Coordinates of C-alpha atoms in Angstrom, one line a residue:
N964 CA 196.4 142.2 230.4
K965 CA 194.4 141.3 227.1
K966 CA 195.9 137.6 227.3
K967 CA 195.1 137.1 230.6
Q968 CA 191.4 138.1 230.3
K969 CA 191.3 135.6 227.1
M970 CA 192.7 132.9 229.3
S971 CA 190.3 133.6 232.2
I972 CA 187.4 133.6 229.5
L973 CA 188.6 130.4 228.2
E974 CA 188.9 128.8 231.6
K975 CA 185.0 129.2 232.2
V976 CA 182.1 127.1 231.8
V977 CA 178.5 128.0 231.7
I978 CA 175.6 126.3 233.0
L979 CA 172.3 126.9 231.2
D980 CA 169.5 127.0 233.5
A981 CA 166.4 125.2 232.5
G982 CA 164.6 126.0 235.9
A983 CA 166.4 123.4 238.0
Q984 CA 166.0 123.4 241.9
Y985 CA 169.7 122.4 241.9
G986 CA 171.1 125.1 239.4
K987 CA 173.2 126.8 242.0
V988 CA 174.4 123.5 243.4
I989 CA 175.9 122.8 240.1
D990 CA 177.5 126.2 240.4
R991 CA 179.0 125.3 243.5
R992 CA 180.5 122.0 242.5
V993 CA 182.2 123.5 239.6
R994 CA 183.7 126.0 241.7
E995 CA 184.7 123.5 244.3
L996 CA 186.8 122.0 241.6
N997 CA 188.5 125.2 241.0
V998 CA 186.8 126.1 237.6
D999 CA 185.3 129.7 237.2
C1000 CA 181.6 129.4 235.7
D1001 CA 178.5 131.4 235.1
L1002 CA 174.9 130.5 235.7
L1003 CA 172.7 131.9 232.6
P1004 CA 169.1 131.3 231.4
I1005 CA 168.9 128.5 228.6
S1006 CA 167.4 131.2 226.2
T1007 CA 170.9 132.8 226.2
D1008 CA 172.1 134.0 222.6
P1009 CA 174.4 131.4 221.5
E1010 CA 176.8 134.2 220.4
K1011 CA 177.3 134.8 223.9
L1012 CA 178.6 131.2 224.8
K1013 CA 181.4 131.1 222.3
G1014 CA 184.0 132.0 224.9
Y1015 CA 183.3 129.0 227.2
K1016 CA 185.1 126.0 227.9
G1017 CA 182.1 123.8 228.3
I1018 CA 178.4 124.0 228.6
I1019 CA 176.3 122.3 231.3
I1020 CA 172.4 122.2 230.9
S1021 CA 170.6 121.8 234.0
G1022 CA 167.4 120.0 235.1
G1023 CA 164.0 121.6 235.1
P1024 CA 160.2 121.1 236.1
Q1025 CA 158.8 121.3 232.3
S1026 CA 158.6 118.2 229.7
V1027 CA 160.6 118.8 226.6
Y1028 CA 157.4 118.4 224.7
D1029 CA 155.2 121.0 226.7
N1030 CA 154.3 124.3 225.0
N1031 CA 155.3 126.1 228.2
A1032 CA 159.0 124.3 227.7
P1033 CA 162.0 126.8 228.3
K1034 CA 163.0 128.7 225.1
Y1035 CA 166.6 128.0 223.8
N1036 CA 168.4 128.3 220.5
P1037 CA 169.3 125.2 219.1
E1038 CA 172.5 126.7 217.9
I1039 CA 173.9 126.0 221.2
F1040 CA 174.3 122.3 220.1
E1041 CA 176.5 123.4 216.9
L1042 CA 179.1 125.6 218.7
N1043 CA 181.6 122.5 218.9
I1044 CA 181.8 123.3 222.6
P1045 CA 181.5 120.1 225.1
I1046 CA 178.3 119.6 226.5
F1047 CA 177.0 117.8 229.6
G1048 CA 173.2 117.5 229.7
I1049 CA 171.7 116.9 233.5
C1050 CA 168.1 115.3 233.8
Y1051 CA 165.9 117.6 231.7
G1052 CA 169.2 118.5 229.9
M1053 CA 169.7 114.9 228.8
Q1054 CA 166.3 114.9 227.4
L1055 CA 166.7 118.1 225.4
V1056 CA 169.7 116.7 224.1
N1057 CA 168.1 113.5 222.7
Q1058 CA 165.3 115.4 221.6
Y1059 CA 167.3 117.8 219.5
F1060 CA 169.2 115.0 217.7
G1061 CA 166.3 113.0 216.7
G1062 CA 165.6 110.7 219.6
S1063 CA 162.3 110.6 221.6
V1064 CA 161.2 111.2 225.4
V1065 CA 158.0 109.9 226.6
K1066 CA 156.2 109.9 229.7
K1067 CA 156.6 106.6 231.4
E1068 CA 154.1 104.9 233.9
R1069 CA 156.9 104.5 236.4
R1070 CA 158.4 107.8 237.9
E1071 CA 162.0 107.5 239.6
D1072 CA 162.2 109.8 242.8
G1073 CA 164.8 109.0 245.2
Q1074 CA 168.3 107.0 245.4
F1075 CA 168.9 104.3 242.9
V1076 CA 171.6 101.9 241.9
V1077 CA 172.5 102.4 238.0
D1078 CA 174.6 100.3 235.8
I1079 CA 177.4 102.5 233.7
N1080 CA 179.7 101.9 231.2
T1081 CA 183.2 102.5 232.7
N1082 CA 184.7 103.3 229.1
S1083 CA 182.5 106.5 229.0
P1084 CA 184.9 109.5 229.5
I1085 CA 182.3 110.9 232.1
F1086 CA 182.6 107.8 234.3
A1087 CA 186.3 107.3 234.2
G1088 CA 187.9 105.7 237.3
L1089 CA 184.2 104.5 238.7
G1090 CA 182.6 101.2 239.2
P1091 CA 180.1 99.3 237.1
K1092 CA 177.4 100.6 239.5
E1093 CA 176.9 103.9 241.2
T1094 CA 174.3 105.1 243.7
V1095 CA 172.5 108.1 242.2
L1096 CA 169.7 110.6 242.6
L1097 CA 166.8 110.2 240.1
T1098 CA 163.8 112.7 239.9
H1099 CA 161.9 112.4 236.7
G1100 CA 158.5 111.2 235.3
D1101 CA 159.8 111.5 231.6
S1102 CA 162.4 109.3 230.1
V1103 CA 164.4 108.8 227.0
D1104 CA 162.6 106.3 224.8
K1105 CA 164.4 105.9 221.4
V1106 CA 167.9 107.1 221.6
A1107 CA 169.1 109.8 219.0
N1108 CA 171.2 108.9 216.1
G1109 CA 174.8 108.9 216.8
F1110 CA 174.4 108.5 220.8
S1111 CA 174.8 105.4 222.7
V1112 CA 173.6 104.5 226.0
I1113 CA 175.9 104.8 228.9
A1114 CA 173.8 104.1 232.1
M1115 CA 170.8 102.3 232.4
S1116 CA 168.5 102.2 235.6
D1117 CA 166.8 98.8 235.3
S1118 CA 165.0 99.2 232.1
I1119 CA 165.0 103.2 231.9
I1120 CA 168.0 105.0 230.2
S1121 CA 170.1 106.8 232.4
G1122 CA 172.8 108.1 230.4
I1123 CA 173.8 108.7 226.8
E1124 CA 176.6 110.1 224.9
N1125 CA 178.2 111.2 221.5
S1126 CA 181.9 111.1 222.0
E1127 CA 182.6 112.4 218.4
K1128 CA 180.5 115.6 219.1
R1129 CA 181.6 115.6 223.0
I1130 CA 178.0 115.4 224.1
F1131 CA 177.3 113.6 227.3
A1132 CA 174.2 113.5 229.2
V1133 CA 172.8 111.8 232.4
Q1134 CA 169.1 111.4 233.6
F1135 CA 170.2 111.6 237.3
H1136 CA 171.7 114.6 239.3
P1137 CA 175.6 114.4 239.6
E1138 CA 175.6 117.7 241.5
V1139 CA 174.0 116.5 244.8
D1140 CA 175.4 114.6 247.9
L1141 CA 172.9 111.7 247.1
T1142 CA 174.9 110.7 243.9
V1143 CA 177.7 109.3 245.8
N1144 CA 180.4 109.9 243.1
G1145 CA 178.5 112.7 241.3
K1146 CA 181.6 115.2 241.8
K1147 CA 184.1 112.8 240.3
M1148 CA 181.5 112.7 237.3
I1149 CA 181.6 116.4 236.9
S1150 CA 185.4 116.5 237.3
N1151 CA 185.6 113.9 234.6
F1152 CA 183.7 116.5 232.3
L1153 CA 185.5 119.5 233.4
F1154 CA 189.1 118.2 233.3
G1155 CA 188.8 115.0 231.0
V1156 CA 186.4 116.6 228.4
C1157 CA 186.8 120.2 228.6
G1158 CA 190.5 120.4 229.2
C1159 CA 189.9 122.6 232.2
S1160 CA 193.3 123.4 234.2
G1161 CA 191.7 123.7 237.7
S1162 CA 193.3 127.1 238.2
F1163 CA 190.5 129.4 239.2
T1164 CA 190.8 130.7 242.9
I1165 CA 187.8 132.5 244.2
N1166 CA 188.9 135.9 245.9
S1167 CA 188.2 136.4 249.6
R1168 CA 184.4 136.2 250.0
E1169 CA 184.8 138.5 253.1
E1170 CA 186.6 141.3 250.9
V1171 CA 183.8 140.9 248.1
A1172 CA 181.0 141.0 250.6
I1173 CA 182.4 144.2 252.4
A1174 CA 183.0 145.8 249.0
E1175 CA 179.5 145.1 247.9
I1176 CA 178.0 146.5 251.1
K1177 CA 180.0 149.8 250.9
S1178 CA 179.1 150.2 247.1
I1179 CA 175.5 149.8 247.6
V1180 CA 175.1 151.6 250.9
G1181 CA 177.5 154.5 250.6
S1182 CA 176.9 156.9 253.7
K1183 CA 173.4 155.8 254.4
K1184 CA 172.1 153.7 257.3
V1185 CA 171.3 150.0 257.1
L1186 CA 168.5 148.4 258.8
L1187 CA 168.9 144.5 259.4
L1188 CA 166.1 142.2 260.8
V1189 CA 168.3 139.7 263.0
S1190 CA 166.7 136.4 263.9
G1191 CA 169.5 135.2 265.8
G1192 CA 170.4 132.3 263.3
V1193 CA 173.7 131.8 261.6
D1194 CA 172.6 133.8 258.4
S1195 CA 171.4 137.0 259.9
S1196 CA 174.1 136.9 262.7
V1197 CA 177.0 136.6 260.0
C1198 CA 175.2 139.4 258.0
A1199 CA 175.2 141.8 261.1
A1200 CA 178.8 141.0 261.6
L1201 CA 179.6 141.8 258.0
L1202 CA 177.8 145.2 258.1
N1203 CA 179.5 146.1 261.4
K1204 CA 183.0 145.4 260.0
A1205 CA 182.0 147.1 256.6
L1206 CA 180.2 150.3 258.1
G1207 CA 180.7 150.4 261.6
A1208 CA 177.9 150.3 264.6
N1209 CA 176.9 153.8 264.2
Q1210 CA 175.6 153.3 260.4
I1211 CA 173.6 150.0 261.3
I1212 CA 170.4 149.4 263.2
C1213 CA 170.0 145.8 264.0
V1214 CA 166.5 144.8 265.0
H1215 CA 165.1 141.8 266.4
V1216 CA 161.5 141.1 265.7
D1217 CA 159.8 138.8 268.4
H1218 CA 156.9 137.7 266.3
G1219 CA 155.8 135.1 269.1
F1220 CA 156.9 132.0 267.2
M1221 CA 160.5 132.1 268.5
R1222 CA 162.1 129.2 270.4
K1223 CA 161.9 129.1 274.2
D1224 CA 164.0 132.1 275.5
E1225 CA 165.1 132.7 272.2
S1226 CA 164.7 136.5 272.1
K1227 CA 166.9 136.9 275.3
N1228 CA 169.6 134.9 274.1
V1229 CA 169.9 136.5 270.7
K1230 CA 170.1 139.8 272.3
I1231 CA 173.1 138.8 274.6
S1232 CA 174.9 136.8 271.7
L1233 CA 174.8 139.7 269.4
E1234 CA 175.6 142.3 272.0
N1235 CA 178.8 140.2 273.0
I1236 CA 180.4 140.5 269.5
G1237 CA 179.6 144.7 269.6
V1238 CA 176.3 144.7 267.6
P1239 CA 173.5 146.8 269.4
L1240 CA 170.4 145.2 269.1
H1241 CA 166.8 146.5 269.3
V1242 CA 164.1 143.9 270.5
L1243 CA 160.4 144.3 269.2
N1244 CA 158.1 142.3 271.2
V1245 CA 155.2 142.3 268.7
A1246 CA 153.7 138.8 268.7
E1247 CA 149.9 140.1 269.4
V1248 CA 150.3 142.3 266.2
F1249 CA 151.6 139.2 264.0
A1250 CA 148.7 137.0 265.4
N1251 CA 146.2 139.8 264.3
S1252 CA 147.5 140.6 260.9
T1253 CA 146.5 140.0 257.4
T1254 CA 147.7 140.6 253.8
T1255 CA 146.6 140.6 250.5
I1256 CA 147.0 137.8 247.9
D1257 CA 146.0 138.2 244.3
G1258 CA 143.7 141.1 245.5
K1259 CA 141.9 139.2 248.2
E1260 CA 142.6 139.9 252.0
T1261 CA 143.6 137.0 254.1
A1262 CA 142.2 135.5 257.2
K1263 CA 144.3 136.7 260.5
L1264 CA 147.6 135.1 261.0
K1265 CA 145.8 133.4 264.2
D1266 CA 143.1 132.0 262.1
T1267 CA 144.3 130.8 258.9
T1268 CA 145.4 127.2 257.9
S1269 CA 147.2 128.0 254.7
P1270 CA 151.0 127.4 254.8
E1271 CA 151.7 129.9 252.0
E1272 CA 149.2 132.5 253.6
K1273 CA 151.1 132.1 256.7
R1274 CA 154.6 132.8 255.3
K1275 CA 153.3 135.7 253.0
I1276 CA 151.2 137.5 256.2
I1277 CA 154.5 136.9 258.4
G1278 CA 156.7 138.5 255.5
D1279 CA 154.6 141.5 254.9
T1280 CA 154.1 142.2 258.5
F1281 CA 157.8 142.1 259.0
M1282 CA 158.3 144.6 256.1
R1283 CA 155.2 146.8 257.7
I1284 CA 156.8 146.8 261.3
T1285 CA 160.2 147.6 259.9
E1286 CA 158.9 150.6 258.2
Q1287 CA 157.1 151.7 261.4
F1288 CA 160.2 151.3 263.3
V1289 CA 162.2 153.3 260.8
K1290 CA 159.5 156.1 261.0
E1291 CA 159.5 156.2 265.1
K1292 CA 163.2 156.7 264.9
G1293 CA 162.8 159.7 262.7
L1294 CA 164.6 158.2 259.5
S1295 CA 163.6 158.8 256.0
S1296 CA 162.8 155.5 254.4
D1297 CA 164.8 156.9 251.1
D1298 CA 167.8 157.1 253.4
V1299 CA 167.5 153.6 254.5
F1300 CA 168.5 150.2 253.1
L1301 CA 167.1 146.9 254.1
A1302 CA 169.8 144.2 254.7
Q1303 CA 168.9 140.5 254.7
G1304 CA 171.0 137.2 255.4
T1305 CA 169.3 135.7 252.6
L1306 CA 171.2 132.7 250.9
R1307 CA 171.3 131.5 247.3
P1308 CA 169.2 128.3 248.3
D1309 CA 166.5 130.7 249.7
L1310 CA 166.3 132.3 246.3
I1311 CA 166.3 129.2 244.4
E1312 CA 163.5 127.6 246.1
S1313 CA 161.6 130.6 245.9
A1314 CA 162.0 130.9 242.2
S1315 CA 163.5 134.3 242.4
E1316 CA 164.4 135.8 239.0
L1317 CA 168.0 136.4 240.5
V1318 CA 168.6 132.9 239.8
S1319 CA 166.1 131.5 237.4
S1320 CA 163.1 132.7 235.5
Y1321 CA 162.0 128.9 235.0
A1322 CA 162.5 127.4 238.6
T1323 CA 159.1 126.3 240.2
V1324 CA 158.3 127.6 243.5
I1325 CA 159.0 124.8 246.2
K1326 CA 158.3 127.1 249.3
T1327 CA 158.0 131.0 249.8
H1328 CA 160.6 132.5 251.8
H1329 CA 159.1 135.2 254.4
N1330 CA 162.2 137.5 253.3
D1331 CA 161.5 136.9 249.4
T1332 CA 157.9 138.4 249.6
T1333 CA 156.4 140.5 246.8
L1334 CA 157.0 143.4 248.6
V1335 CA 160.6 142.5 249.2
R1336 CA 160.9 141.7 245.5
L1337 CA 159.6 145.3 245.1
L1338 CA 162.2 146.8 247.3
R1339 CA 165.0 144.8 245.6
S1340 CA 163.9 146.0 242.1
E1341 CA 164.2 149.6 243.5
G1342 CA 167.7 148.8 244.8
K1343 CA 166.9 149.2 248.4
I1344 CA 167.7 145.4 249.6
V1345 CA 171.4 144.7 250.7
E1346 CA 171.9 140.9 250.6
P1347 CA 175.5 140.4 250.8
L1348 CA 175.3 136.6 251.3
K1349 CA 173.0 135.9 248.2
D1350 CA 175.5 133.7 246.5
Y1351 CA 176.4 131.7 249.8
H1352 CA 175.6 128.4 250.8
K1353 CA 175.2 127.4 254.5
D1354 CA 178.5 125.6 254.8
E1355 CA 180.4 128.8 253.2
V1356 CA 178.4 131.1 255.6
R1357 CA 179.5 129.2 258.5
A1358 CA 183.2 129.5 257.3
L1359 CA 182.7 133.3 256.8
G1360 CA 181.4 133.4 260.2
E1361 CA 184.3 131.7 261.9
K1362 CA 186.6 134.3 259.9
L1363 CA 184.9 137.0 261.3
G1364 CA 185.4 135.8 264.8
L1365 CA 182.0 134.9 265.6
P1366 CA 181.6 132.3 268.5
Q1367 CA 181.3 128.6 267.7
A1368 CA 178.0 128.4 269.5
M1369 CA 176.4 131.0 267.3
V1370 CA 178.2 129.9 264.1
W1371 CA 177.2 126.1 264.1
R1372 CA 173.6 127.0 265.5
Q1373 CA 171.0 124.7 263.3
P1374 CA 169.3 126.6 260.7
F1375 CA 165.8 128.1 262.2
P1376 CA 163.3 129.3 259.7
G1377 CA 162.5 133.3 260.0
P1378 CA 158.9 132.5 260.3
G1379 CA 160.1 130.5 263.3
L1380 CA 157.8 127.9 264.8
S1381 CA 154.9 129.0 262.8
I1382 CA 155.6 126.9 259.9
R1383 CA 156.3 124.0 262.2
I1384 CA 152.7 123.8 263.6
I1385 CA 150.5 122.0 260.8
C1386 CA 147.3 124.0 261.0
T1387 CA 144.1 122.4 259.9
E1388 CA 140.4 122.6 260.3
A1389 CA 139.4 119.3 258.6
P1390 CA 141.0 116.1 257.9
Y1391 CA 142.5 115.6 254.3
I1392 CA 140.9 112.5 252.7
T1393 CA 140.7 111.7 249.0
E1394 CA 138.6 109.5 247.3
N1395 CA 141.3 106.8 247.1
F1396 CA 142.4 107.0 250.9
D1397 CA 140.9 103.6 251.6
Q1398 CA 142.7 102.1 248.5
I1399 CA 146.1 103.5 249.1
N1400 CA 145.8 102.6 252.7
Q1401 CA 144.9 98.9 251.8
K1402 CA 147.7 98.9 249.2
L1403 CA 150.3 100.1 251.8
S1404 CA 149.3 97.5 254.5
E1405 CA 149.8 94.6 251.9
I1406 CA 153.2 95.7 251.0
L1407 CA 154.3 96.4 254.7
S1408 CA 152.5 93.3 256.5
K1409 CA 155.3 90.8 255.1
D1410 CA 157.6 92.6 257.3
S1411 CA 155.1 92.7 260.4
I1412 CA 154.6 96.5 260.0
K1413 CA 151.6 98.3 260.2
G1414 CA 151.1 101.4 257.7
T1415 CA 148.4 104.1 257.6
L1416 CA 148.0 107.3 255.7
L1417 CA 147.8 110.4 257.9
P1418 CA 144.9 112.8 257.0
V1419 CA 147.2 115.8 256.6
R1420 CA 149.6 117.0 253.8
T1421 CA 153.1 118.4 253.8
V1422 CA 155.2 119.8 251.1
G1423 CA 157.7 117.9 249.1
V1424 CA 159.7 118.3 245.9
Q1425 CA 159.2 115.7 243.1
G1426 CA 161.0 116.1 239.8
D1427 CA 161.7 119.7 240.5
D1428 CA 158.0 120.5 241.3
R1429 CA 156.3 121.3 244.3
S1430 CA 154.0 118.5 245.9
Y1431 CA 151.4 118.7 248.7
K1432 CA 150.8 115.0 249.7
Y1433 CA 149.9 112.5 252.2
I1434 CA 152.3 111.2 255.2
A1435 CA 152.8 107.6 255.5
A1436 CA 152.8 106.5 258.9
L1437 CA 154.6 103.1 260.0
S1438 CA 154.4 101.3 263.2
C1439 CA 155.1 98.0 264.8
D1440 CA 154.5 95.9 268.2
S1441 CA 158.2 94.7 268.2
A1442 CA 161.5 96.8 268.6
P1443 CA 161.9 98.9 265.3
N1444 CA 164.1 97.3 262.7
W1445 CA 165.5 100.6 261.2
S1446 CA 167.1 98.9 258.4
V1447 CA 164.0 97.7 257.1
L1448 CA 162.0 100.8 258.1
F1449 CA 164.2 103.2 256.0
E1450 CA 164.1 100.9 253.0
H1451 CA 160.5 101.3 253.3
A1452 CA 160.5 104.9 253.7
K1453 CA 162.9 105.4 250.6
K1454 CA 160.5 103.1 248.4
I1455 CA 156.9 104.2 249.6
P1456 CA 157.2 107.7 247.8
R1457 CA 158.4 106.2 244.6
D1458 CA 155.7 103.5 244.5
F1459 CA 152.7 105.6 245.6
H1460 CA 152.3 109.0 244.0
D1461 CA 150.1 110.6 246.6
I1462 CA 153.0 110.0 249.5
N1463 CA 155.6 112.1 249.7
R1464 CA 156.6 111.7 253.2
T1465 CA 157.2 108.6 255.5
V1466 CA 157.2 108.6 259.4
F1467 CA 157.9 106.0 262.1
V1468 CA 155.2 106.0 265.0
F1469 CA 156.5 105.0 268.6
G1470 CA 154.5 103.3 270.6
K1471 CA 152.0 100.3 270.0
S1472 CA 151.4 99.6 266.5
I1473 CA 148.4 101.4 264.6
E1474 CA 145.4 99.1 264.0
S1475 CA 143.0 101.0 262.4
P1476 CA 143.0 103.9 259.4
I1477 CA 143.5 107.6 261.0
K1478 CA 140.8 109.9 259.7
E1479 CA 140.5 112.3 262.5
I1480 CA 142.3 115.5 263.2
T1481 CA 142.4 118.0 266.2
K1482 CA 141.7 121.6 265.0
T1483 CA 144.7 123.3 265.1
Y1484 CA 145.7 127.1 264.6
L1485 CA 148.7 129.5 265.5
R1486 CA 147.2 130.0 269.0
E1487 CA 148.8 130.3 272.3
N1488 CA 148.2 126.6 273.2
E1489 CA 149.6 125.3 270.2
I1490 CA 152.8 127.6 270.3
S1491 CA 153.4 126.8 273.9
L1492 CA 153.3 122.9 273.0
L1493 CA 155.5 123.2 270.2
Q1494 CA 158.2 125.4 272.3
E1495 CA 158.2 122.8 275.1
A1496 CA 158.7 119.9 272.7
D1497 CA 161.4 121.7 270.6
D1498 CA 163.3 122.8 274.0
I1499 CA 163.6 119.2 275.1
V1500 CA 164.6 117.7 271.7
N1501 CA 167.4 120.5 271.5
Q1502 CA 168.6 120.1 275.1
I1503 CA 169.3 116.5 274.4
F1504 CA 171.0 117.0 271.2
R1505 CA 173.2 119.5 272.7
A1506 CA 173.8 117.2 275.6
N1507 CA 174.9 114.5 273.5
N1508 CA 176.9 116.8 271.2
L1509 CA 174.8 116.0 268.3
T1510 CA 174.1 119.6 267.1
R1511 CA 177.0 119.7 264.7
S1512 CA 176.7 116.2 263.1
L1513 CA 173.0 116.9 262.6
S1514 CA 172.6 119.6 259.8
Q1515 CA 169.2 120.3 260.9
A1516 CA 166.5 119.0 263.3
P1517 CA 162.9 120.5 263.0
V1518 CA 160.5 119.6 265.7
V1519 CA 156.8 119.9 264.2
L1520 CA 153.5 119.8 265.7
I1521 CA 151.0 117.8 264.0
P1522 CA 147.2 117.7 264.7
I1523 CA 146.6 114.1 265.0
G1524 CA 145.7 112.6 268.4
F1525 CA 145.7 109.0 267.1
G1526 CA 142.4 108.5 268.8
V1527 CA 143.1 110.8 271.8
E1528 CA 140.1 113.7 271.7
G1529 CA 142.1 117.0 271.5
G1530 CA 145.4 115.3 271.4
R1531 CA 148.5 116.0 269.1
S1532 CA 151.6 114.4 268.0
I1533 CA 155.1 115.8 267.9
G1534 CA 157.3 114.9 264.5
I1535 CA 161.2 115.0 264.8
R1536 CA 163.0 115.6 261.6
P1537 CA 166.8 115.1 262.0
F1538 CA 168.5 115.6 258.8
I1539 CA 171.8 115.4 257.3
T1540 CA 173.0 117.4 254.3
N1541 CA 176.2 119.4 252.9
D1542 CA 174.2 121.4 250.4
F1543 CA 170.8 121.8 252.0
M1544 CA 169.1 121.2 248.9
T1545 CA 169.1 117.3 249.1
G1546 CA 169.8 115.4 252.3
S1547 CA 169.5 112.1 254.1
P1548 CA 167.5 111.4 257.1
A1549 CA 169.4 110.7 260.2
R1550 CA 169.3 106.9 261.2
P1551 CA 169.0 105.6 264.8
G1552 CA 171.9 103.6 265.7
K1553 CA 174.3 105.3 263.1
D1554 CA 173.6 109.2 263.4
I1555 CA 171.6 109.0 266.5
P1556 CA 172.3 106.6 269.6
E1557 CA 169.0 104.7 270.0
V1558 CA 169.4 105.6 273.8
V1559 CA 169.2 109.1 272.8
L1560 CA 166.1 108.9 271.0
E1561 CA 164.5 106.7 273.5
E1562 CA 165.1 109.5 276.0
M1563 CA 163.6 112.1 273.9
V1564 CA 160.3 110.2 273.1
E1565 CA 160.2 109.2 276.7
K1566 CA 160.1 113.1 277.8
L1567 CA 158.0 114.3 274.9
I1568 CA 155.3 111.9 275.5
K1569 CA 154.9 113.4 279.0
I1570 CA 154.1 116.6 277.9
K1571 CA 150.4 117.2 278.3
G1572 CA 148.3 117.0 275.1
I1573 CA 150.9 114.8 273.2
S1574 CA 149.6 111.6 272.1
R1575 CA 152.4 110.2 270.0
V1576 CA 156.0 111.0 268.9
M1577 CA 157.0 110.2 265.1
L1578 CA 160.5 110.3 263.5
D1579 CA 160.7 111.4 259.8
M1580 CA 162.6 108.7 257.7
T1581 CA 162.2 110.8 254.2
P1582 CA 165.1 111.8 252.3
K1583 CA 165.1 115.2 250.1
P1584 CA 163.6 114.7 248.0
P1585 CA 161.0 113.6 247.8
A1586 CA 160.3 115.6 251.3
T1587 CA 161.4 119.0 251.9
T1588 CA 163.5 119.6 255.3
E1589 CA 160.4 121.5 256.7
W1590 CA 157.0 119.8 256.7
E1591 CA 155.5 123.2 255.2

């Protein structure tokens, strides 16, 4: 037994987390290659690392020369264990061994083609050029003594190695889908450098999850807020199998931001698999709710325009309604656990301490609010899916016997359509608005494309940090050349640091700068508009069998009428991803038939109050999947 235990330790690698948004994706990639691993803070005592076969140092949002850079013990570099540094990890390696890292004038955000040295063990079996994802402002300047350059992005160093010390590092992210052969690079490190055997087999996720539910809950009741999406539905099925229907209380909260007929369909779907469901119609309660942030009361939900306030109010109102429901049922809150279908990417993007103490908040999840964290710290939260990614949840759902229609539903956020309505009271216009517009127009004019900023902001992720920046709107009078448009969509956020999202606006080209907005709140008219548009888009996708090939397709209400008083626009964000941490926009003519898109635009523009329709063409990063 001792021999077996020792062997299992030796077959493990460790990921030292410096705050990367993709830290758990590295973990998943390693496990996909049948190698066991742990994800630990970069501050971990080197003594605790001595049993590992290899060390991977993740990316992170800080600069290595900042005062707030993650603390680490430099002895990690003297353990004689192979090291693979990624992004921030490469800069840390270079700095420790005497090289320099500087902030360059040019950022790299997005996909780039890099030149690689195929003689490096990390790049074994690859060609001389590779497409990779780069997200950084700092770069290696002087290479550390004993290290050689193994990858270049034009004039910027993208990879270094010291083969004698078995230390390798890359500036890009091999763990994400946008680095085309990234998994092969990680495989080369694990098997070619570390000498792993690939013999690790993960125990049945279903058994592990059920065992965890039973051990935490015991004989007490469990309350689950069910949205009807894949995550909460799989969680409900797991709870039902682990505990039985008598021990679980499933509640669907209709907060007023559901899709058209969504609440009715959720009830039917879950009761068909033996899960009884209570439906609470509390739209009016949510609309008039407030919460407290940093000691200050927010405006009512129906009056606020702040994306963070919207999520916080909805999250805290969920909790208050849950507590009220428990009391009305005569249950003691001490005897009830709260179950959630929270996934690992949710926690990473909320910078939860369960994953990393350094990760920057990209978005605040409604089910990871301060109140939820307090319940979690008291051991009153059950999250059996917290180590799962979306594709793994779908596989588990199929294993549990859930219907295909439910398992393959596209993700829908807990706060519902509330975060797909861009609320604002005034146009967002900075001092350099006209200057950016002029430069944008000059760059696009050679391809007969018009370009303008839209006076609103959407959320993005650039260099592991959150950004709230402009949207660039492209238009033309001729038939759209999608290849050219998507190439511009990739380049614009790289060249314009004030832009993190690029859209194509259907219809006539936009001749003048857009500087006006339509005041927009979470009110009945706006919600109805988006429900109708969302229903049209999803009906067309279902009719053309596109719901499985498209990972997600948010439909967004945008407070811009393009010269029509009181008008608003609809944005469509069809998106393709495997890991839901990075991904690519769906392309017309390739991922979506152009005739399908034309039908969609034609029907959407007929909705009273809708002036224009636009297609989001931005990869993630720099733009997040959702606009808020």
